[in-house]
Coordinates of C-alpha atoms in Angstrom, one line a residue:
X11 CA -0.1 0.1 -0.3
X12 CA 2.5 2.7 -1.2
X13 CA 0.3 5.5 0.3
X14 CA 0.3 3.9 4.0
X15 CA -2.1 2.8 6.0
X16 CA -5.1 4.7 7.6
X17 CA -5.9 4.6 11.4
X18 CA -8.5 2.1 10.7
X19 CA -6.5 -0.3 8.7
X20 CA -4.0 -0.2 11.3
X21 CA -6.1 -0.6 14.2
X22 CA -7.6 -4.2 12.8
X23 CA -3.8 -5.1 11.9
X24 CA -2.8 -4.5 15.2
X25 CA -5.9 -5.5 17.0
X26 CA -6.4 -2.0 19.1
X27 CA -9.0 0.6 19.0
X28 CA -8.7 3.8 16.8
X29 CA -9.0 5.7 19.9
X30 CA -5.9 4.2 21.3
X31 CA -4.0 5.2 18.2
X32 CA -5.3 8.7 18.4
X33 CA -3.8 8.6 22.3
X34 CA -0.5 7.4 21.2
X35 CA -0.1 10.0 18.3
X36 CA -1.4 12.7 21.2
X37 CA 1.5 11.8 23.8
X38 CA 3.8 11.4 20.9
X39 CA 4.6 7.8 21.5
X40 CA 3.4 6.9 17.8
X41 CA 3.0 9.7 15.8
X42 CA 2.9 9.0 12.0
X43 CA 4.7 11.9 9.9
X44 CA 2.3 11.1 7.2
X45 CA -0.9 13.1 6.5
X46 CA -3.5 12.8 3.6
X47 CA -4.6 16.2 2.1
X48 CA -7.5 16.4 4.3
X49 CA -4.9 15.9 7.3
X50 CA -5.9 12.2 8.2
X51 CA -3.2 10.3 9.6
X52 CA -1.2 7.8 7.1
X53 CA 1.0 5.2 9.0
X54 CA 3.9 3.7 7.1
X55 CA 5.9 0.2 7.7
X56 CA 8.2 1.6 10.1
X57 CA 5.4 3.3 11.9
X58 CA 3.6 -0.4 12.2
X59 CA 7.3 -1.8 13.4
X60 CA 7.1 0.8 16.4
X61 CA 3.4 -0.3 17.5
X62 CA 4.6 -3.9 17.3
X63 CA 7.3 -3.0 19.5
X64 CA 4.9 -0.7 21.8
X65 CA 2.3 -3.6 22.2
X66 CA 4.9 -5.8 23.1
X67 CA 6.3 -4.0 26.1
X68 CA 2.6 -2.8 27.1
X69 CA 1.9 -6.6 27.3
X70 CA 4.7 -7.0 29.6
X71 CA 3.2 -4.5 32.0
X72 CA 5.5 -1.3 31.0
X73 CA 4.2 2.1 31.2
X74 CA 3.7 4.2 28.3
X75 CA 6.1 6.5 29.7
X76 CA 8.6 3.5 30.0
X77 CA 8.2 2.6 26.7
X78 CA 8.5 6.0 25.0
X79 CA 12.3 6.0 26.8
X80 CA 12.8 2.6 25.8
X81 CA 12.2 3.3 22.0
X82 CA 13.5 6.8 21.7
X83 CA 16.8 5.5 23.3
X84 CA 18.8 6.2 19.9
X85 CA 21.8 4.1 21.6
X86 CA 19.6 1.0 21.1
X87 CA 19.6 -0.7 17.7
X88 CA 16.7 -2.6 16.1
X89 CA 18.7 -5.8 16.7
X90 CA 19.3 -4.7 20.2
X91 CA 15.6 -4.4 20.6
X92 CA 15.0 -7.8 19.5
X93 CA 17.3 -9.1 21.7
X94 CA 15.6 -7.8 25.0
X95 CA 12.2 -8.5 23.3
X96 CA 13.6 -11.9 23.3
X97 CA 15.1 -12.0 27.0
X98 CA 11.9 -10.4 28.5
X99 CA 10.0 -13.1 26.6
X100 CA 12.2 -16.3 28.0
X101 CA 11.6 -14.5 31.5
X102 CA 7.9 -14.1 31.0
X103 CA 7.6 -17.9 30.0
X104 CA 9.5 -19.0 33.2
X105 CA 7.5 -17.3 35.4
X106 CA 4.6 -18.0 33.9
X107 CA 5.4 -22.1 34.0
X108 CA 6.2 -21.9 37.4
X109 CA 2.8 -19.9 38.3
X110 CA 1.2 -23.1 36.1
X111 CA 3.5 -25.6 38.0
X112 CA 2.1 -24.1 41.4
X113 CA -1.4 -23.9 39.8
X114 CA -1.3 -27.7 39.4
X115 CA 0.0 -28.6 42.6
X116 CA -2.9 -26.8 44.0
X117 CA -5.1 -28.2 42.0
X118 CA -3.7 -31.7 43.0
X119 CA -3.8 -30.8 46.9
X120 CA -7.6 -30.1 46.1
X121 CA -8.5 -33.3 44.4
X122 CA -6.9 -35.2 47.2
X123 CA -9.2 -34.3 49.9
X124 CA -10.5 -31.0 52.3
X125 CA -7.9 -30.1 54.9
X126 CA -8.8 -29.6 58.5
X127 CA -10.4 -26.5 59.6
X128 CA -8.9 -24.9 62.8
X129 CA -11.8 -26.2 64.8
X130 CA -11.7 -29.8 63.8
X131 CA -8.0 -29.8 64.5
X132 CA -8.8 -28.9 68.2
X133 CA -11.9 -31.2 68.2
X134 CA -9.9 -34.1 66.8
X135 CA -6.3 -33.6 68.5
X136 CA -7.7 -31.9 71.9
X137 CA -7.1 -28.6 73.8
X138 CA -3.6 -28.8 74.0
X139 CA -3.1 -28.7 70.3
X140 CA -1.3 -25.8 69.0
X141 CA -1.4 -24.5 65.4
X142 CA 2.1 -22.8 65.7
X143 CA 3.3 -26.5 65.9
X144 CA 2.9 -26.8 62.4
X145 CA 4.6 -23.5 61.6
X146 CA 7.8 -24.9 63.5
X147 CA 7.8 -28.2 62.4
X148 CA 7.6 -26.7 58.6
X149 CA 10.5 -24.7 59.4
X150 CA 12.6 -27.7 60.9
X151 CA 12.0 -30.1 58.1
X152 CA 10.1 -28.8 55.7
X153 CA 13.0 -28.9 53.1
X154 CA 13.3 -32.8 54.1
X155 CA 11.7 -35.9 51.8
X156 CA 9.7 -37.0 54.9
X157 CA 8.2 -33.9 55.2
X158 CA 7.5 -33.8 51.5
X159 CA 6.1 -37.4 51.6
X160 CA 4.0 -36.5 54.7
X161 CA 2.6 -33.5 53.3
X162 CA 1.5 -35.4 50.2
X163 CA -0.1 -38.0 52.4
X164 CA -1.7 -35.8 55.1
X165 CA -3.2 -33.1 52.1
X166 CA -5.8 -36.2 51.3
X167 CA -6.7 -37.1 54.6
X168 CA -10.5 -36.3 56.0
X169 CA -11.8 -35.6 59.7
X170 CA -12.1 -39.4 60.0
X171 CA -8.8 -40.2 59.0
X172 CA -7.5 -38.0 61.7
X173 CA -9.7 -39.3 64.0
X174 CA -8.5 -43.2 63.1
X175 CA -5.0 -41.9 63.1
X176 CA -5.8 -40.6 67.0
X177 CA -7.2 -43.5 68.2
X178 CA -4.6 -45.5 66.9
X179 CA -2.2 -43.3 69.0
X180 CA -3.9 -43.1 72.2
X181 CA -4.4 -47.3 72.1
X182 CA -0.5 -47.5 71.1
X183 CA 0.1 -45.2 74.1
X184 CA -2.4 -47.2 76.5
X185 CA 0.0 -50.4 75.5
X186 CA 3.1 -48.5 76.3
X187 CA 2.0 -47.3 79.7
X188 CA 0.7 -50.6 80.6
X189 CA 4.3 -52.3 79.7
X190 CA 6.4 -49.6 81.4
X191 CA 4.2 -49.8 84.5
X192 CA 4.6 -53.4 84.6
X193 CA 8.5 -53.0 84.9
X194 CA 9.3 -54.2 81.5
X195 CA 12.6 -53.2 80.7
X196 CA 13.3 -51.0 77.6
X197 CA 15.5 -53.4 76.2
X198 CA 13.4 -56.3 76.4
X199 CA 11.1 -57.8 73.5
X200 CA 7.6 -56.3 74.2
X201 CA 9.3 -52.6 74.7
X202 CA 11.2 -53.1 71.4
X203 CA 8.2 -54.3 69.7
X204 CA 6.3 -51.7 70.9
X205 CA 9.0 -49.3 69.5
X206 CA 8.5 -51.0 66.3
X207 CA 4.9 -50.6 66.3
X208 CA 5.2 -47.0 66.7
X209 CA 7.5 -47.0 64.0
X210 CA 5.3 -48.5 61.8
X211 CA 2.5 -46.0 62.8
X212 CA 4.5 -43.1 61.2
X213 CA 5.5 -45.3 58.3
X214 CA 1.8 -46.3 57.7
X215 CA 0.5 -43.2 58.2
X216 CA 2.7 -40.2 57.4
X217 CA 6.4 -41.1 55.5
X218 CA 8.8 -43.8 55.3
X219 CA 10.6 -43.7 59.2
X220 CA 13.4 -45.3 58.7
X221 CA 15.4 -46.4 61.9
X222 CA 17.8 -43.4 61.8
X223 CA 15.0 -41.3 61.9
X224 CA 13.4 -42.9 64.5
X225 CA 16.5 -42.2 66.4
X226 CA 16.2 -39.0 65.8
X227 CA 12.6 -38.6 67.1
X228 CA 13.7 -40.7 70.2
X229 CA 16.1 -37.8 70.8
X230 CA 13.5 -35.2 70.7
X231 CA 11.2 -37.3 73.4
X232 CA 13.7 -36.3 76.0
X233 CA 15.5 -33.1 74.7
X234 CA 12.4 -31.2 74.0
X235 CA 10.3 -30.4 77.1
X236 CA 7.0 -30.6 75.2
X237 CA 7.5 -34.1 73.6
X238 CA 8.8 -35.2 77.2
X239 CA 5.7 -33.7 78.6
X240 CA 3.3 -35.6 76.3
X241 CA 4.6 -39.0 77.7
X242 CA 5.2 -37.8 81.4
X243 CA 1.5 -36.6 81.4
X244 CA 0.7 -40.4 80.8
X245 CA 3.5 -41.8 83.4
X246 CA 6.3 -40.4 84.6
X247 CA 9.6 -41.9 83.2
X248 CA 8.0 -43.0 80.3
X249 CA 9.6 -40.6 78.0
X250 CA 13.0 -41.9 78.8
X251 CA 11.6 -45.1 78.8
X252 CA 10.4 -45.1 75.4
X253 CA 13.6 -43.4 74.0
X254 CA 15.6 -46.0 75.3
X255 CA 13.3 -48.7 73.5
X256 CA 13.2 -47.1 70.4
X257 CA 17.1 -47.2 70.1
X258 CA 17.5 -50.6 71.6
X259 CA 14.6 -51.6 68.8
X260 CA 16.6 -49.6 66.0
X261 CA 19.9 -51.3 67.3
X262 CA 18.4 -54.7 67.3
X263 CA 17.0 -54.7 63.8
X264 CA 19.5 -52.8 61.8
X265 CA 21.7 -55.4 63.1
X266 CA 20.0 -58.4 61.9
X267 CA 19.5 -56.5 58.4
X268 CA 23.5 -55.8 58.3

């Protein structure tokens, strides 16, 4: 089209409104030099190239003032503009891919089930439950595979599942108290069997609890006053006894395997 393009034709080609093109002209962002005898704008190929760059930067969130500064920088060649556009596009693609992955994970979590509400957590775990325990646990173990595995499993647990787990825990604790108060030695068969039930309970409901991890948990039972108190409330001395039984069980069974 030797005479150039009318504003209506450019609007159709670029999929923008005529009002937008008028505005770009008024602020000097895209001011075609061509005019018809009647004074109507006539756009040339170079104007369309500039419009394409304007719309590109606009799509990426640049303000019109920023775009004007970029395009009017005489030190930047057309090829450099293309390199910049390519870099911005690849960065945007990477960001969108990360967003898509985050949305997919959220969708997977939603499909797995409904998490407990704060009210249900207190109902299931009792009045001593503190929500900040979850935050602390994530800070301590959030970068471990065991934490990731536990999050995947528990993400699909319903209120009934948690009530079942709580009932199993209470039943195991009752057996621990019974064995302890009966005078069973921590390194004896009955105590070590209960320690293994304790480990398997974690494996079945949360994550693959290796003997090494189980030893670490045993250490917390005597090192962290909150864990110690949980078992001391059941029977004074139970925390240390369970700790010793867990270590004895790990030593025995790893010895059998190795």
